[in-house]
Amino acid sequence: MIFKFIYGNHTNFGNGIHDTMQLLKHGFEESGHELHFEKNICPGYTNLIVELFTYDFLQRCIDASKTPGTRFVIIATEFITGQTFNDFRVNNETNNVVTLNHYDQKDYWHKRYTTFMKATELACSVWHLNEVASEKFKSVLSRDVLYMPHCYVSKLATFCTLQRKPDIDFLFTGTLTAFRESILTSFIESGFKCKFLDSSTPPSLRLSWVERSKISLNLKQNPNWQYSSNSRYYYHLCNDSLMISQKCEISCDLSLFITEVEEKNFLERCKEFIHGKKYMSLRKIQTEKFNDEKPNKGYFKVLIDKLGI
């Protein structure tokens, strides 16, 4: 069966959701289906859309839904906090609100939550990339909500047989919050060579930097951040890249493949991995374990079958 993945609601040809696009495409193919990338909504097909709805795009979804056979599966990525997404602002010691960069645009996230809720009225199913968040969505939405794990997909999993000579000590990719910047600064001040790439970095350039790095980091967004990043874990597991993560209160189903370190020991442990060249053996162990155990392999067939098409 042919499904359509719509990227037109995301800028730069969906560059920011590239990893999810590849996961879905090859996961669907392993399940015996085709997933075509399309800029515009395709009436008469099942359209998969990663959540980010403007009012104009939402109207196009409503118009397309009038065509028989048109269905929508929404891939959710955010956290519901009250009547909005991602309100993780905290109070400091003087009870003043402290903003957290990526999540400080209160009006933006409220609008995005509002349009998402309207879009779910059209959806036959909502799939969420975070297992804990999916439970919250189930309690709020009247639609079917399923957890979409980052399944092992053979096409995406690699194992590097070349002898690498990395020239970067630590790499971080993603949104640079003040907390994350302070940690990277501490590494730089300790004499390490670090590289930061924001989320708009083209995939080919990001992979080049990954291949040149000894250790890739997963850092909390702020000191109180609770959630491990299964998307970041998955990318580095698939690309034979050693990932060291700050340990979060809530782990994910890929945590057993990743070296997670308590925040208070993070800098010192990372120093040990570099100076003792432990990063080479850790990378090999991490990648081999992932490729041997193949977590959730074939689970896309379960998700697709639940659509009842």
CSV table of C-alpha atoms in Angstrom, one decimal:
chain,number,residue,atom,x,y,z
A,1,MET,CA,0.0,0.0,0.0
A,2,ILE,CA,1.1,3.5,-0.7
A,3,PHE,CA,1.2,6.1,2.1
A,4,LYS,CA,2.1,9.8,1.8
A,5,PHE,CA,4.4,11.7,4.1
A,6,ILE,CA,3.7,15.4,4.0
A,7,TYR,CA,6.7,17.8,4.7
A,8,GLY,CA,5.3,21.1,3.4
A,9,ASN,CA,4.3,22.3,6.8
A,10,HIS,CA,8.0,22.4,7.8
A,11,THR,CA,10.5,24.8,6.4
A,12,ASN,CA,13.5,24.0,4.3
A,13,PHE,CA,12.0,20.8,2.7
A,14,GLY,CA,11.6,19.2,6.1
A,15,ASN,CA,15.3,19.5,7.0
A,16,GLY,CA,14.4,19.7,10.7
A,17,ILE,CA,12.5,16.4,10.7
A,18,HIS,CA,14.8,14.6,8.3
A,19,ASP,CA,15.6,11.8,10.8
A,20,THR,CA,11.9,11.0,11.4
A,21,MET,CA,11.2,11.1,7.7
A,22,GLN,CA,13.9,8.5,7.1
A,23,LEU,CA,12.8,6.3,10.0
A,24,LEU,CA,9.2,6.2,8.7
A,25,LYS,CA,10.2,5.7,5.1
A,26,HIS,CA,12.4,2.7,5.6
A,27,GLY,CA,10.3,1.3,8.5
A,28,PHE,CA,7.3,1.3,6.1
A,29,GLU,CA,9.3,-0.3,3.4
A,30,GLU,CA,10.5,-3.1,5.7
A,31,SER,CA,6.8,-3.7,6.5
A,32,GLY,CA,6.0,-4.2,2.8
A,33,HIS,CA,4.5,-0.7,2.1
A,34,GLU,CA,5.7,2.5,0.3
A,35,LEU,CA,5.9,5.9,1.8
A,36,HIS,CA,6.2,8.8,-0.6
A,37,PHE,CA,7.5,12.2,0.4
A,38,GLU,CA,5.2,14.9,-0.8
A,39,LYS,CA,5.1,18.7,-0.1
A,40,ASN,CA,1.4,19.0,-0.4
A,41,ILE,CA,-1.5,17.0,1.1
A,42,CYS,CA,-2.7,14.2,-1.1
A,43,PRO,CA,-6.4,13.7,-1.1
A,44,GLY,CA,-7.5,10.1,-1.4
A,45,TYR,CA,-4.5,8.8,0.5
A,46,THR,CA,-3.4,8.2,4.1
A,47,ASN,CA,-1.2,11.3,4.9
A,48,LEU,CA,1.3,11.2,7.7
A,49,ILE,CA,2.1,14.6,9.1
A,50,VAL,CA,4.6,15.6,11.8
A,51,GLU,CA,2.8,18.0,14.0
A,52,LEU,CA,3.2,21.7,13.2
A,53,PHE,CA,0.0,23.2,12.0
A,54,THR,CA,-0.6,26.8,10.9
A,55,TYR,CA,-4.2,27.9,10.4
A,56,ASP,CA,-3.7,27.9,6.6
A,57,PHE,CA,-2.2,24.4,6.6
A,58,LEU,CA,-5.0,23.2,8.9
A,59,GLN,CA,-7.6,24.6,6.4
A,60,ARG,CA,-5.9,22.6,3.6
A,61,CYS,CA,-6.2,19.5,5.7
A,62,ILE,CA,-9.9,20.2,6.3
A,63,ASP,CA,-10.5,20.8,2.5
A,64,ALA,CA,-8.7,17.5,1.6
A,65,SER,CA,-10.6,15.5,4.2
A,66,LYS,CA,-13.7,16.0,2.1
A,67,THR,CA,-12.3,13.7,-0.6
A,68,PRO,CA,-13.2,10.1,0.0
A,69,GLY,CA,-10.3,7.9,1.2
A,70,THR,CA,-8.4,10.8,2.7
A,71,ARG,CA,-7.0,9.9,6.1
A,72,PHE,CA,-4.5,11.6,8.5
A,73,VAL,CA,-2.0,10.1,10.9
A,74,ILE,CA,-0.4,12.9,13.0
A,75,ILE,CA,3.1,12.3,14.5
A,76,ALA,CA,3.3,14.2,17.8
A,77,THR,CA,6.6,15.4,19.2
A,78,GLU,CA,5.9,17.9,21.9
A,79,PHE,CA,4.8,17.8,25.6
A,80,ILE,CA,1.3,18.9,26.8
A,81,THR,CA,1.6,21.2,29.8
A,82,GLY,CA,-1.8,22.4,30.8
A,83,GLN,CA,-3.6,24.1,27.8
A,84,THR,CA,-0.4,24.5,25.8
A,85,PHE,CA,2.8,22.8,24.7
A,86,ASN,CA,6.1,22.9,26.4
A,87,ASP,CA,5.6,25.4,29.2
A,88,PHE,CA,8.7,24.4,31.1
A,89,ARG,CA,9.5,27.9,32.4
A,90,VAL,CA,10.6,27.8,36.0
A,91,ASN,CA,10.9,30.4,38.8
A,92,ASN,CA,14.2,31.4,40.2
A,93,GLU,CA,15.0,32.2,43.9
A,94,THR,CA,13.3,35.6,43.7
A,95,ASN,CA,10.2,34.0,42.1
A,96,ASN,CA,10.8,35.6,38.8
A,97,VAL,CA,10.1,33.6,35.7
A,98,VAL,CA,13.3,32.2,34.0
A,99,THR,CA,12.9,31.5,30.3
A,100,LEU,CA,14.6,28.6,28.6
A,101,ASN,CA,15.3,29.8,25.1
A,102,HIS,CA,13.6,27.2,22.9
A,103,TYR,CA,10.5,27.1,25.1
A,104,ASP,CA,10.1,30.8,26.1
A,105,GLN,CA,7.8,31.7,23.2
A,106,LYS,CA,4.5,31.3,25.1
A,107,ASP,CA,2.2,32.6,22.4
A,108,TYR,CA,3.8,30.5,19.7
A,109,TRP,CA,3.4,27.2,21.7
A,110,HIS,CA,-0.2,28.0,22.7
A,111,LYS,CA,-1.1,28.6,19.1
A,112,ARG,CA,0.7,25.4,18.0
A,113,TYR,CA,-1.2,23.5,20.7
A,114,THR,CA,-4.5,25.0,19.6
A,115,THR,CA,-4.1,24.1,15.9
A,116,PHE,CA,-2.8,20.6,16.8
A,117,MET,CA,-6.0,20.0,18.9
A,118,LYS,CA,-8.1,21.1,15.9
A,119,ALA,CA,-6.1,18.9,13.5
A,120,THR,CA,-6.6,15.8,15.7
A,121,GLU,CA,-10.3,16.0,15.0
A,122,LEU,CA,-9.4,14.9,11.4
A,123,ALA,CA,-7.0,12.2,12.4
A,124,CYS,CA,-7.6,8.5,12.4
A,125,SER,CA,-4.6,8.1,14.8
A,126,VAL,CA,-1.9,10.0,16.6
A,127,TRP,CA,1.5,8.5,17.0
A,128,HIS,CA,3.9,10.0,19.6
A,129,LEU,CA,7.7,9.7,19.6
A,130,ASN,CA,7.9,9.8,23.4
A,131,GLU,CA,6.4,7.0,25.5
A,132,VAL,CA,5.7,9.0,28.6
A,133,ALA,CA,4.2,11.9,26.6
A,134,SER,CA,2.0,9.5,24.7
A,135,GLU,CA,0.2,8.6,28.0
A,136,LYS,CA,-0.6,12.3,28.6
A,137,PHE,CA,-1.9,12.6,25.1
A,138,LYS,CA,-4.2,9.6,25.6
A,139,SER,CA,-5.8,11.3,28.6
A,140,VAL,CA,-6.4,14.5,26.7
A,141,LEU,CA,-7.4,13.4,23.1
A,142,SER,CA,-10.5,11.6,22.0
A,143,ARG,CA,-8.6,10.0,19.2
A,144,ASP,CA,-6.5,6.8,19.2
A,145,VAL,CA,-2.9,7.6,20.5
A,146,LEU,CA,-0.1,5.1,20.1
A,147,TYR,CA,3.5,5.2,21.1
A,148,MET,CA,5.8,5.1,18.0
A,149,PRO,CA,9.1,3.7,19.2
A,150,HIS,CA,12.3,4.3,17.3
A,151,CYS,CA,12.4,0.9,15.8
A,152,TYR,CA,15.5,-0.8,14.6
A,153,VAL,CA,15.5,-0.5,10.8
A,154,SER,CA,18.2,-2.3,8.9
A,155,LYS,CA,18.5,0.3,6.2
A,156,LEU,CA,19.5,3.0,8.7
A,157,ALA,CA,21.7,0.9,11.0
A,158,THR,CA,25.4,1.2,10.1
A,159,PHE,CA,28.6,-0.2,11.5
A,160,CYS,CA,31.9,1.6,10.6
A,161,THR,CA,34.7,-0.7,9.7
A,162,LEU,CA,37.2,2.1,8.9
A,163,GLN,CA,39.8,3.2,11.5
A,164,ARG,CA,38.7,6.7,12.4
A,165,LYS,CA,41.0,9.5,13.4
A,166,PRO,CA,38.6,12.0,15.0
A,167,ASP,CA,39.8,15.5,15.6
A,168,ILE,CA,36.8,16.7,17.6
A,169,ASP,CA,36.5,15.8,21.3
A,170,PHE,CA,32.9,16.6,22.0
A,171,LEU,CA,29.9,17.3,19.7
A,172,PHE,CA,26.5,18.6,20.5
A,173,THR,CA,23.7,19.0,18.0
A,174,GLY,CA,20.3,20.6,18.8
A,175,THR,CA,18.9,23.7,20.5
A,176,LEU,CA,21.6,25.6,22.6
A,177,THR,CA,19.9,26.6,25.8
A,178,ALA,CA,21.8,28.5,28.5
A,179,PHE,CA,22.2,25.4,30.6
A,180,ARG,CA,23.7,23.4,27.7
A,181,GLU,CA,25.9,26.3,26.7
A,182,SER,CA,27.3,26.4,30.2
A,183,ILE,CA,28.3,22.7,30.0
A,184,LEU,CA,30.0,23.1,26.7
A,185,THR,CA,31.8,26.1,28.0
A,186,SER,CA,33.1,24.0,30.9
A,187,PHE,CA,34.5,21.5,28.4
A,188,ILE,CA,36.2,24.2,26.3
A,189,GLU,CA,37.7,25.8,29.4
A,190,SER,CA,39.1,22.4,30.3
A,191,GLY,CA,41.0,22.4,27.1
A,192,PHE,CA,38.7,20.2,24.9
A,193,LYS,CA,37.9,20.8,21.3
A,194,CYS,CA,34.1,21.1,21.0
A,195,LYS,CA,31.6,21.6,18.2
A,196,PHE,CA,28.0,22.8,18.3
A,197,LEU,CA,25.6,22.3,15.4
A,198,ASP,CA,22.1,23.7,15.5
A,199,SER,CA,19.0,21.9,14.3
A,200,SER,CA,19.1,23.6,10.9
A,201,THR,CA,22.4,21.9,9.9
A,202,PRO,CA,21.9,19.8,6.7
A,203,PRO,CA,22.1,16.1,7.3
A,204,SER,CA,25.2,15.5,5.2
A,205,LEU,CA,27.1,18.1,7.1
A,206,ARG,CA,26.0,16.9,10.5
A,207,LEU,CA,27.1,13.3,9.6
A,208,SER,CA,30.5,14.6,8.6
A,209,TRP,CA,30.9,16.2,12.0
A,210,VAL,CA,29.6,13.1,13.8
A,211,GLU,CA,32.2,11.0,12.0
A,212,ARG,CA,35.0,13.4,13.1
A,213,SER,CA,33.9,13.4,16.8
A,214,LYS,CA,35.1,11.1,19.6
A,215,ILE,CA,32.0,11.6,21.7
A,216,SER,CA,28.5,13.1,21.0
A,217,LEU,CA,26.7,14.5,23.9
A,218,ASN,CA,23.0,14.4,25.0
A,219,LEU,CA,22.5,17.3,27.5
A,220,LYS,CA,19.4,18.3,29.5
A,221,GLN,CA,17.7,21.4,28.3
A,222,ASN,CA,17.8,22.8,31.9
A,223,PRO,CA,18.8,21.4,35.3
A,224,ASN,CA,15.3,20.2,36.0
A,225,TRP,CA,14.7,18.5,32.6
A,226,GLN,CA,13.3,15.0,33.1
A,227,TYR,CA,13.3,13.2,29.8
A,228,SER,CA,15.9,11.3,27.9
A,229,SER,CA,16.0,12.1,24.1
A,230,ASN,CA,15.2,8.9,22.3
A,231,SER,CA,15.4,10.7,18.9
A,232,ARG,CA,19.0,11.8,19.6
A,233,TYR,CA,19.9,8.4,21.0
A,234,TYR,CA,18.5,6.7,17.9
A,235,TYR,CA,20.4,8.8,15.5
A,236,HIS,CA,23.8,8.2,17.1
A,237,LEU,CA,23.1,4.5,17.6
A,238,CYS,CA,22.3,4.2,13.9
A,239,ASN,CA,25.4,6.1,12.9
A,240,ASP,CA,28.0,4.3,15.0
A,241,SER,CA,28.5,7.4,17.1
A,242,LEU,CA,29.4,7.1,20.8
A,243,MET,CA,26.8,9.0,22.8
A,244,ILE,CA,27.3,10.0,26.4
A,245,SER,CA,24.2,11.4,28.1
A,246,GLN,CA,23.4,13.2,31.3
A,247,LYS,CA,21.2,10.9,33.2
A,248,CYS,CA,17.6,12.0,33.3
A,249,GLU,CA,14.9,11.1,35.8
A,250,ILE,CA,12.8,9.4,33.1
A,251,SER,CA,14.7,7.0,30.8
A,252,CYS,CA,13.5,5.8,27.5
A,253,ASP,CA,13.5,2.4,25.8
A,254,LEU,CA,16.9,3.1,24.2
A,255,SER,CA,18.6,4.0,27.4
A,256,LEU,CA,20.0,0.5,27.9
A,257,PHE,CA,22.3,1.1,24.8
A,258,ILE,CA,23.6,4.5,26.0
A,259,THR,CA,26.1,5.5,28.6
A,260,GLU,CA,24.2,7.7,31.0
A,261,VAL,CA,26.1,9.7,33.6
A,262,GLU,CA,24.9,11.6,36.7
A,263,GLU,CA,25.1,15.4,36.2
A,264,LYS,CA,27.4,16.0,39.1
A,265,ASN,CA,30.0,13.5,37.7
A,266,PHE,CA,29.4,14.4,34.0
A,267,LEU,CA,32.5,16.5,33.2
A,268,GLU,CA,34.9,14.2,35.1
A,269,ARG,CA,33.6,11.0,33.5
A,270,CYS,CA,33.7,12.5,30.1
A,271,LYS,CA,37.4,13.5,30.7
A,272,GLU,CA,38.1,9.9,31.6
A,273,PHE,CA,36.6,8.6,28.4
A,274,ILE,CA,38.8,10.9,26.4
A,275,HIS,CA,42.1,10.7,28.2
A,276,GLY,CA,42.0,6.9,28.7
A,277,LYS,CA,40.8,6.5,25.1
A,278,LYS,CA,37.8,4.5,26.5
A,279,TYR,CA,35.6,6.1,23.9
A,280,MET,CA,36.9,3.7,21.2
A,281,SER,CA,35.9,0.6,23.0
A,282,LEU,CA,32.6,2.1,24.3
A,283,ARG,CA,31.6,3.1,20.8
A,284,LYS,CA,32.2,-0.5,19.6
A,285,ILE,CA,30.2,-2.0,22.5
A,286,GLN,CA,27.3,0.5,22.0
A,287,THR,CA,27.0,-0.2,18.3
A,288,GLU,CA,27.4,-3.9,18.5
A,289,LYS,CA,24.8,-4.2,21.2
A,290,PHE,CA,22.3,-2.1,19.2
A,291,ASN,CA,22.8,-4.2,16.1
A,292,ASP,CA,22.7,-7.5,17.9
A,293,GLU,CA,19.5,-6.8,19.9
A,294,LYS,CA,17.6,-4.8,17.1
A,295,PRO,CA,15.1,-3.1,19.5
A,296,ASN,CA,11.5,-3.1,18.3
A,297,LYS,CA,12.4,-4.4,14.8
A,298,GLY,CA,9.3,-4.8,12.7
A,299,TYR,CA,7.1,-2.8,15.0
A,300,PHE,CA,5.9,-0.5,12.2
A,301,LYS,CA,3.9,-3.4,10.9
A,302,VAL,CA,2.0,-3.4,14.2
A,303,LEU,CA,1.3,0.4,13.9
A,304,ILE,CA,0.2,0.2,10.3
A,305,ASP,CA,-2.1,-2.8,11.0
A,306,LYS,CA,-3.8,-0.9,13.8
A,307,LEU,CA,-4.9,1.7,11.3
A,308,GLY,CA,-7.3,-0.9,10.0
A,309,ILE,CA,-6.8,0.1,6.3
